[in-house]
Amino acid sequence: MFPRAGTLLSAGCLCLLLGSCATENGRAPAGGAKAPMDFAVDTGGGRMFYRGTAFIPRGFNSSEAFDLDVQLSRWGNPPANETSRNAGSVLTGKFTGKGRYQPLGNGEGEIQLARGRFQLRGVILDDGQELDGEWFLDGRYGGGFRMTRKGHLFPSSH
């Protein structure tokens, strides 16, 4: 009876050990869930231009590239520069799509949306829970952006 109990106990410990090693910091949440992030894009004049949500599978401090989902809606402020005006033809009134996050090293990362035409390059902050920087359309500067934990930019009205 004791040898069998010892075998079961050993197998159980092995499963726990392997499970704890498989989820390093910055990896995907359990079950493949994606964490919602507030996402704001401003024009060159600093006024909010688009706002929405990004869904990321791990923190921006991850050393691995990953795919993310994005939902953006046009906000009330007009474009402040030519690049902002041209962004409307790419993002339209509402943009829903996938993007690709690429760590750049030195605490920075880049996201590409709309087949690479819309790029976001920023600094990783808040232990990988925020990306803050500038956006570009076809390589031309458009303004700033910020992506951070849900509720930090747009508190819920509940």
Backbone as JSON, one array per atom type, in Angstrom:
{
  "sequence": "MFPRAGTLLSAGCLCLLLGSCATENGRAPAGGAKAPMDFAVDTGGGRMFYRGTAFIPRGFNSSEAFDLDVQLSRWGNPPANETSRNAGSVLTGKFTGKGRYQPLGNGEGEIQLARGRFQLRGVILDDGQELDGEWFLDGRYGGGFRMTRKGHLFPSSH",
  "N": [[0.82, -1.19, 0.0], [1.94, 1.26, 0.81], [4.07, 1.63, -1.11], [2.58, 2.16, -3.45], [1.18, 4.46, -2.73], [3.33, 6.17, -2.4], [4.24, 6.3, -5.04], [2.06, 7.55, -6.28], [2.09, 9.97, -4.89], [4.6, 10.95, -5.68], [4.16, 11.23, -8.44], [2.15, 13.17, -8.4], [3.54, 15.35, -7.24], [5.45, 15.76, -9.24], [3.79, 16.6, -11.36], [2.84, 19.04, -10.29], [5.26, 20.44, -10.07], [6.12, 20.59, -12.78], [3.97, 22.01, -13.84], [4.2, 24.47, -12.49], [6.6, 25.41, -13.49], [5.99, 25.83, -16.12], [4.64, 28.19, -16.39], [6.0, 30.88, -16.66], [6.86, 34.24, -15.63], [5.08, 36.78, -17.33], [3.95, 35.2, -19.23], [1.21, 33.61, -21.03], [-2.14, 34.06, -19.73], [-3.98, 31.7, -17.71], [-5.7, 29.14, -19.48], [-5.52, 30.31, -21.98], [-6.59, 32.85, -22.13], [-7.02, 36.32, -22.95], [-5.82, 39.38, -21.76], [-7.68, 42.34, -21.24], [-6.92, 45.62, -22.38], [-6.85, 49.15, -21.92], [-6.79, 51.45, -24.62], [-5.5, 54.19, -26.15], [-5.23, 56.57, -28.74], [-3.65, 59.43, -29.86], [-3.75, 62.57, -31.68], [-1.28, 64.49, -33.5], [-1.51, 66.86, -32.15], [-2.03, 66.19, -29.56], [-4.61, 65.55, -28.72], [-7.2, 63.2, -27.93], [-7.82, 60.79, -30.36], [-8.48, 58.25, -31.39], [-10.0, 55.61, -29.55], [-10.08, 52.64, -27.56], [-9.9, 49.08, -27.09], [-7.39, 46.72, -26.42], [-6.43, 43.33, -26.61], [-4.34, 41.32, -24.94], [-2.12, 38.48, -24.77], [-0.05, 38.2, -22.93], [2.29, 40.01, -20.84], [3.9, 43.11, -21.86], [6.56, 42.98, -21.29], [7.47, 40.58, -22.1], [9.79, 38.36, -23.6], [9.24, 37.24, -25.96], [7.68, 37.53, -29.17], [4.2, 38.29, -29.87], [0.75, 37.76, -30.86], [-2.03, 40.03, -30.91], [-5.34, 41.23, -30.24], [-7.33, 43.92, -31.45], [-9.58, 46.6, -30.91], [-10.76, 49.53, -32.06], [-12.25, 52.76, -31.95], [-13.29, 55.7, -33.6], [-12.77, 58.83, -32.08], [-14.06, 61.96, -30.82], [-12.32, 64.17, -31.52], [-10.8, 66.16, -34.09], [-8.45, 65.32, -36.77], [-5.03, 66.31, -36.36], [-2.89, 66.58, -38.0], [-1.38, 65.79, -41.2], [-0.79, 63.03, -41.34], [-2.52, 62.0, -39.39], [-4.95, 62.59, -40.64], [-4.78, 60.88, -42.85], [-4.78, 58.44, -41.54], [-7.4, 57.83, -41.05], [-8.33, 56.57, -43.37], [-7.19, 54.09, -43.17], [-7.77, 53.07, -40.59], [-10.44, 53.6, -40.49], [-13.8, 54.44, -39.32], [-14.29, 52.6, -37.32], [-12.09, 50.2, -36.13], [-11.31, 46.87, -36.2], [-9.24, 44.29, -35.57], [-6.31, 42.2, -35.95], [-3.09, 42.35, -34.45], [0.5, 42.52, -34.21], [2.84, 42.1, -31.73], [6.15, 43.03, -31.06], [9.0, 42.58, -29.21], [11.57, 44.98, -28.72], [13.85, 45.21, -27.29], [15.9, 46.8, -24.73], [13.84, 47.74, -23.07], [11.71, 48.46, -24.74], [9.04, 48.23, -27.19], [7.2, 47.18, -30.14], [4.21, 47.48, -32.01], [2.41, 46.25, -34.74], [-0.22, 47.04, -36.89], [-3.0, 46.69, -39.19], [-1.92, 45.37, -41.51], [0.75, 46.06, -41.16], [0.91, 48.75, -41.78], [0.15, 50.61, -39.84], [1.96, 51.55, -37.2], [3.04, 51.18, -33.84], [5.24, 52.39, -31.53], [6.86, 52.01, -28.52], [7.68, 52.62, -25.0], [8.11, 50.23, -22.47], [6.29, 50.03, -19.55], [5.35, 49.94, -16.02], [5.89, 47.28, -15.05], [5.56, 45.72, -17.39], [2.89, 46.03, -17.97], [2.06, 48.18, -19.42], [2.32, 50.1, -22.4], [3.75, 52.81, -23.89], [3.98, 55.42, -26.15], [4.77, 56.48, -29.48], [2.88, 56.75, -32.54], [2.87, 55.67, -35.96], [2.13, 56.06, -39.42], [2.56, 54.31, -42.26], [5.29, 54.76, -41.85], [5.41, 57.46, -41.24], [5.28, 59.98, -38.76], [2.54, 60.24, -36.52], [1.34, 60.77, -34.0], [0.79, 60.33, -30.46], [0.43, 57.41, -28.3], [-1.14, 55.26, -25.9], [-1.24, 52.3, -24.07], [-2.7, 50.5, -21.6], [-3.55, 48.83, -18.46], [-6.94, 47.69, -18.29], [-9.42, 50.01, -17.42], [-7.73, 51.95, -16.39], [-7.32, 54.14, -18.12], [-9.87, 54.66, -19.07], [-12.1, 54.75, -16.9], [-14.64, 52.57, -15.69], [-18.18, 53.17, -15.69], [-19.58, 52.06, -13.65]],
  "CA": [[0.0, 0.0, 0.0], [2.79, 2.44, 0.86], [4.76, 1.92, -2.37], [1.65, 2.76, -4.41], [0.93, 5.83, -2.27], [4.54, 6.92, -2.71], [4.26, 6.53, -6.48], [1.05, 8.58, -6.56], [2.58, 11.23, -4.34], [5.68, 11.4, -6.56], [3.56, 11.67, -9.7], [1.47, 14.43, -8.11], [4.56, 16.39, -7.07], [6.03, 16.02, -10.56], [2.82, 17.42, -12.11], [2.87, 20.39, -9.73], [6.53, 21.05, -10.44], [6.09, 20.91, -14.21], [2.97, 23.06, -14.04], [4.7, 25.76, -12.01], [7.68, 25.84, -14.38], [5.45, 26.14, -17.44], [4.02, 29.51, -16.42], [6.94, 31.9, -16.24], [6.32, 35.6, -15.61], [4.88, 37.36, -18.65], [3.37, 34.23, -20.14], [-0.23, 33.71, -21.24], [-3.0, 33.71, -18.61], [-4.52, 30.34, -17.76], [-6.78, 28.89, -20.43], [-5.34, 31.05, -23.22], [-7.34, 34.1, -22.09], [-6.27, 37.54, -23.26], [-6.15, 40.46, -20.84], [-8.1, 43.57, -21.91], [-6.12, 46.82, -22.09], [-7.32, 50.41, -22.49], [-5.92, 51.83, -25.73], [-5.81, 55.54, -26.63], [-4.36, 57.09, -29.79], [-3.92, 60.86, -30.01], [-3.23, 63.21, -32.89], [-0.06, 65.24, -33.24], [-1.83, 67.94, -31.24], [-2.22, 65.67, -28.21], [-6.01, 65.28, -28.39], [-7.55, 61.81, -28.21], [-8.23, 60.63, -31.74], [-9.14, 56.95, -31.37], [-9.92, 54.94, -28.26], [-10.59, 51.29, -27.66], [-9.39, 48.02, -26.24], [-6.49, 45.71, -26.98], [-6.46, 42.1, -25.83], [-2.99, 40.76, -25.05], [-1.98, 37.2, -24.09], [1.0, 38.27, -21.92], [2.78, 41.36, -20.64], [4.81, 43.66, -22.86], [7.94, 42.67, -20.93], [7.78, 39.25, -22.63], [10.9, 38.34, -24.56], [8.71, 36.62, -27.18], [6.65, 38.25, -29.93], [2.89, 37.67, -29.75], [-0.38, 38.37, -31.55], [-3.02, 40.65, -30.05], [-6.57, 41.68, -30.89], [-7.54, 45.35, -31.22], [-10.85, 47.23, -31.29], [-10.62, 50.98, -31.93], [-13.33, 53.58, -32.5], [-12.96, 57.12, -33.78], [-13.22, 59.68, -30.99], [-14.56, 63.23, -31.33], [-11.38, 65.2, -31.93], [-10.37, 66.1, -35.5], [-7.02, 65.08, -37.0], [-4.21, 67.51, -36.18], [-1.81, 66.63, -38.98], [-1.67, 65.03, -42.42], [-0.76, 61.6, -41.04], [-3.78, 61.7, -38.7], [-6.02, 62.59, -41.65], [-4.64, 59.66, -43.65], [-5.06, 57.27, -40.7], [-8.82, 57.52, -41.19], [-8.56, 55.64, -44.47], [-6.7, 52.78, -42.76], [-8.5, 52.62, -39.41], [-11.85, 53.96, -40.71], [-14.48, 54.86, -38.09], [-14.07, 51.54, -36.34], [-11.09, 49.23, -36.57], [-11.23, 45.62, -35.45], [-8.29, 43.44, -36.26], [-5.21, 41.59, -35.21], [-1.8, 43.01, -34.54], [1.66, 41.71, -33.8], [3.76, 42.78, -30.83], [7.54, 42.58, -31.19], [9.91, 43.26, -28.28], [12.71, 45.58, -29.41], [14.98, 45.28, -26.37], [16.08, 48.07, -24.02], [12.58, 48.19, -22.48], [10.83, 49.02, -25.76], [8.35, 47.27, -28.03], [6.51, 47.72, -31.32], [3.01, 46.77, -32.46], [2.02, 46.56, -36.11], [-1.62, 46.79, -37.2], [-3.4, 47.0, -40.56], [-0.9, 44.82, -42.42], [2.02, 46.74, -40.95], [0.86, 50.18, -42.13], [-0.01, 51.39, -38.62], [2.94, 51.06, -36.24], [3.1, 51.8, -32.52], [6.54, 52.1, -30.91], [6.81, 52.62, -27.2], [8.44, 52.18, -23.84], [7.38, 49.31, -21.6], [6.21, 50.57, -18.19], [4.49, 49.25, -15.04], [6.21, 45.84, -15.04], [5.04, 45.07, -18.59], [1.44, 46.22, -18.09], [1.78, 49.41, -20.16], [3.18, 50.48, -23.52], [3.48, 54.23, -24.08], [4.91, 55.93, -27.14], [4.32, 57.22, -30.66], [2.39, 55.93, -33.65], [3.29, 56.05, -37.31], [1.38, 55.48, -40.53], [3.49, 54.16, -43.39], [6.57, 55.32, -41.45], [5.32, 58.9, -40.93], [4.8, 60.26, -37.42], [1.16, 60.69, -36.43], [1.0, 61.26, -32.66], [1.14, 59.46, -29.35], [-0.53, 56.38, -27.91], [-0.92, 54.62, -24.61], [-1.97, 51.06, -23.85], [-2.5, 50.15, -20.19], [-4.58, 47.95, -17.9], [-8.35, 48.09, -18.43], [-9.92, 50.85, -16.34], [-6.78, 53.0, -16.02], [-7.57, 55.32, -18.95], [-11.31, 54.85, -19.21], [-12.77, 54.08, -15.77], [-16.03, 52.15, -15.98], [-19.18, 54.04, -15.05], [-20.32, 51.3, -12.64]],
  "C": [[0.87, 1.26, 0.0], [3.57, 2.68, -0.43], [3.85, 2.59, -3.4], [1.36, 4.21, -4.02], [2.13, 6.71, -2.57], [4.64, 7.25, -4.18], [3.27, 7.62, -6.86], [1.5, 9.95, -6.08], [3.69, 11.8, -5.23], [5.14, 11.93, -7.87], [2.85, 13.01, -9.51], [2.44, 15.58, -7.96], [5.19, 16.77, -8.4], [5.1, 16.9, -11.39], [2.82, 18.86, -11.61], [4.14, 21.13, -10.13], [6.54, 21.47, -11.9], [5.11, 22.03, -14.5], [3.47, 24.42, -13.59], [5.82, 26.28, -12.9], [7.15, 26.31, -15.73], [4.88, 27.54, -17.52], [4.99, 30.55, -15.88], [6.28, 33.27, -16.3], [6.21, 36.15, -17.02], [4.28, 36.4, -19.65], [1.86, 34.41, -20.2], [-1.0, 33.37, -19.98], [-3.55, 32.3, -18.8], [-5.66, 30.23, -18.77], [-6.65, 29.66, -21.73], [-6.11, 32.36, -23.27], [-6.43, 35.27, -22.43], [-6.76, 38.65, -22.34], [-6.56, 41.71, -21.62], [-7.27, 44.76, -21.43], [-6.82, 48.04, -22.68], [-6.29, 50.87, -23.52], [-6.37, 53.19, -26.23], [-4.76, 55.96, -27.66], [-4.68, 58.57, -29.92], [-3.32, 61.38, -31.31], [-1.94, 63.93, -32.52], [-0.28, 66.39, -32.28], [-2.1, 67.48, -29.82], [-3.66, 65.4, -27.82], [-6.36, 63.84, -28.76], [-8.26, 61.72, -29.55], [-9.02, 59.33, -31.91], [-9.01, 56.4, -29.96], [-10.51, 53.55, -28.41], [-9.94, 50.34, -26.68], [-8.45, 47.13, -27.05], [-6.54, 44.51, -26.05], [-5.12, 41.4, -26.03], [-2.89, 39.45, -24.25], [-0.92, 37.19, -22.99], [1.47, 39.72, -21.82], [3.76, 41.8, -21.72], [6.28, 43.39, -22.53], [8.33, 41.26, -21.37], [8.94, 39.34, -23.62], [10.47, 37.74, -25.9], [7.69, 37.53, -27.85], [5.31, 37.55, -29.72], [1.85, 38.44, -30.55], [-1.34, 38.96, -30.53], [-4.21, 41.05, -30.9], [-6.81, 43.13, -30.5], [-8.92, 45.76, -31.7], [-10.69, 48.72, -31.02], [-11.82, 51.66, -32.56], [-12.85, 55.02, -32.56], [-13.54, 57.9, -32.61], [-13.49, 61.06, -31.57], [-13.57, 64.24, -31.86], [-10.94, 65.04, -33.38], [-8.88, 65.8, -35.61], [-6.25, 66.39, -36.88], [-3.08, 67.62, -37.19], [-2.18, 65.73, -40.17], [-1.7, 63.52, -42.15], [-2.04, 61.18, -40.33], [-4.94, 61.66, -39.69], [-5.97, 61.31, -42.48], [-4.94, 58.4, -42.85], [-6.52, 56.86, -40.8], [-9.11, 56.54, -42.3], [-8.1, 54.23, -44.13], [-7.52, 52.22, -41.6], [-10.01, 52.77, -39.57], [-12.49, 54.41, -39.39], [-14.31, 53.87, -36.97], [-13.08, 50.55, -36.93], [-11.13, 48.03, -35.63], [-10.29, 44.72, -36.22], [-7.24, 42.87, -35.34], [-3.95, 42.41, -35.43], [-0.71, 42.07, -34.09], [2.57, 42.58, -32.95], [5.15, 42.17, -30.98], [8.38, 43.31, -30.15], [11.13, 43.77, -29.04], [13.97, 45.59, -28.55], [15.05, 46.65, -25.73], [14.77, 48.63, -23.47], [11.62, 48.82, -23.46], [10.18, 47.9, -26.57], [7.62, 47.97, -29.16], [5.31, 46.83, -31.63], [2.74, 47.21, -33.88], [0.58, 46.13, -36.32], [-1.85, 47.08, -38.68], [-2.31, 46.62, -41.56], [0.43, 45.58, -42.36], [2.01, 48.22, -41.27], [0.81, 51.08, -40.9], [0.91, 50.8, -37.56], [2.89, 51.87, -34.95], [4.44, 51.41, -31.91], [6.57, 52.79, -29.56], [7.71, 51.99, -26.17], [7.54, 51.3, -22.98], [7.46, 49.85, -20.17], [5.39, 49.64, -17.31], [4.66, 47.73, -15.1], [5.57, 45.09, -16.21], [3.56, 45.24, -18.82], [1.07, 47.48, -18.87], [2.8, 49.59, -21.28], [2.79, 51.9, -23.89], [4.48, 54.78, -25.08], [4.26, 56.7, -28.27], [3.81, 56.25, -31.72], [2.79, 56.55, -34.97], [2.38, 55.38, -38.32], [2.31, 55.47, -41.74], [4.83, 54.84, -43.1], [6.57, 56.79, -41.1], [4.69, 59.1, -39.56], [3.37, 60.78, -37.44], [0.8, 61.3, -35.09], [1.45, 60.27, -31.6], [0.09, 58.39, -29.12], [-0.17, 55.89, -26.52], [-1.82, 53.4, -24.52], [-1.67, 50.62, -22.42], [-3.68, 49.33, -19.68], [-5.98, 48.55, -18.02], [-8.78, 48.87, -17.19], [-8.98, 51.97, -15.94], [-6.98, 54.27, -16.84], [-9.04, 55.67, -19.0], [-12.02, 54.12, -18.08], [-14.21, 53.73, -16.13], [-16.98, 53.03, -15.19], [-19.96, 53.31, -13.98], [-19.98, 51.75, -11.26]]
}
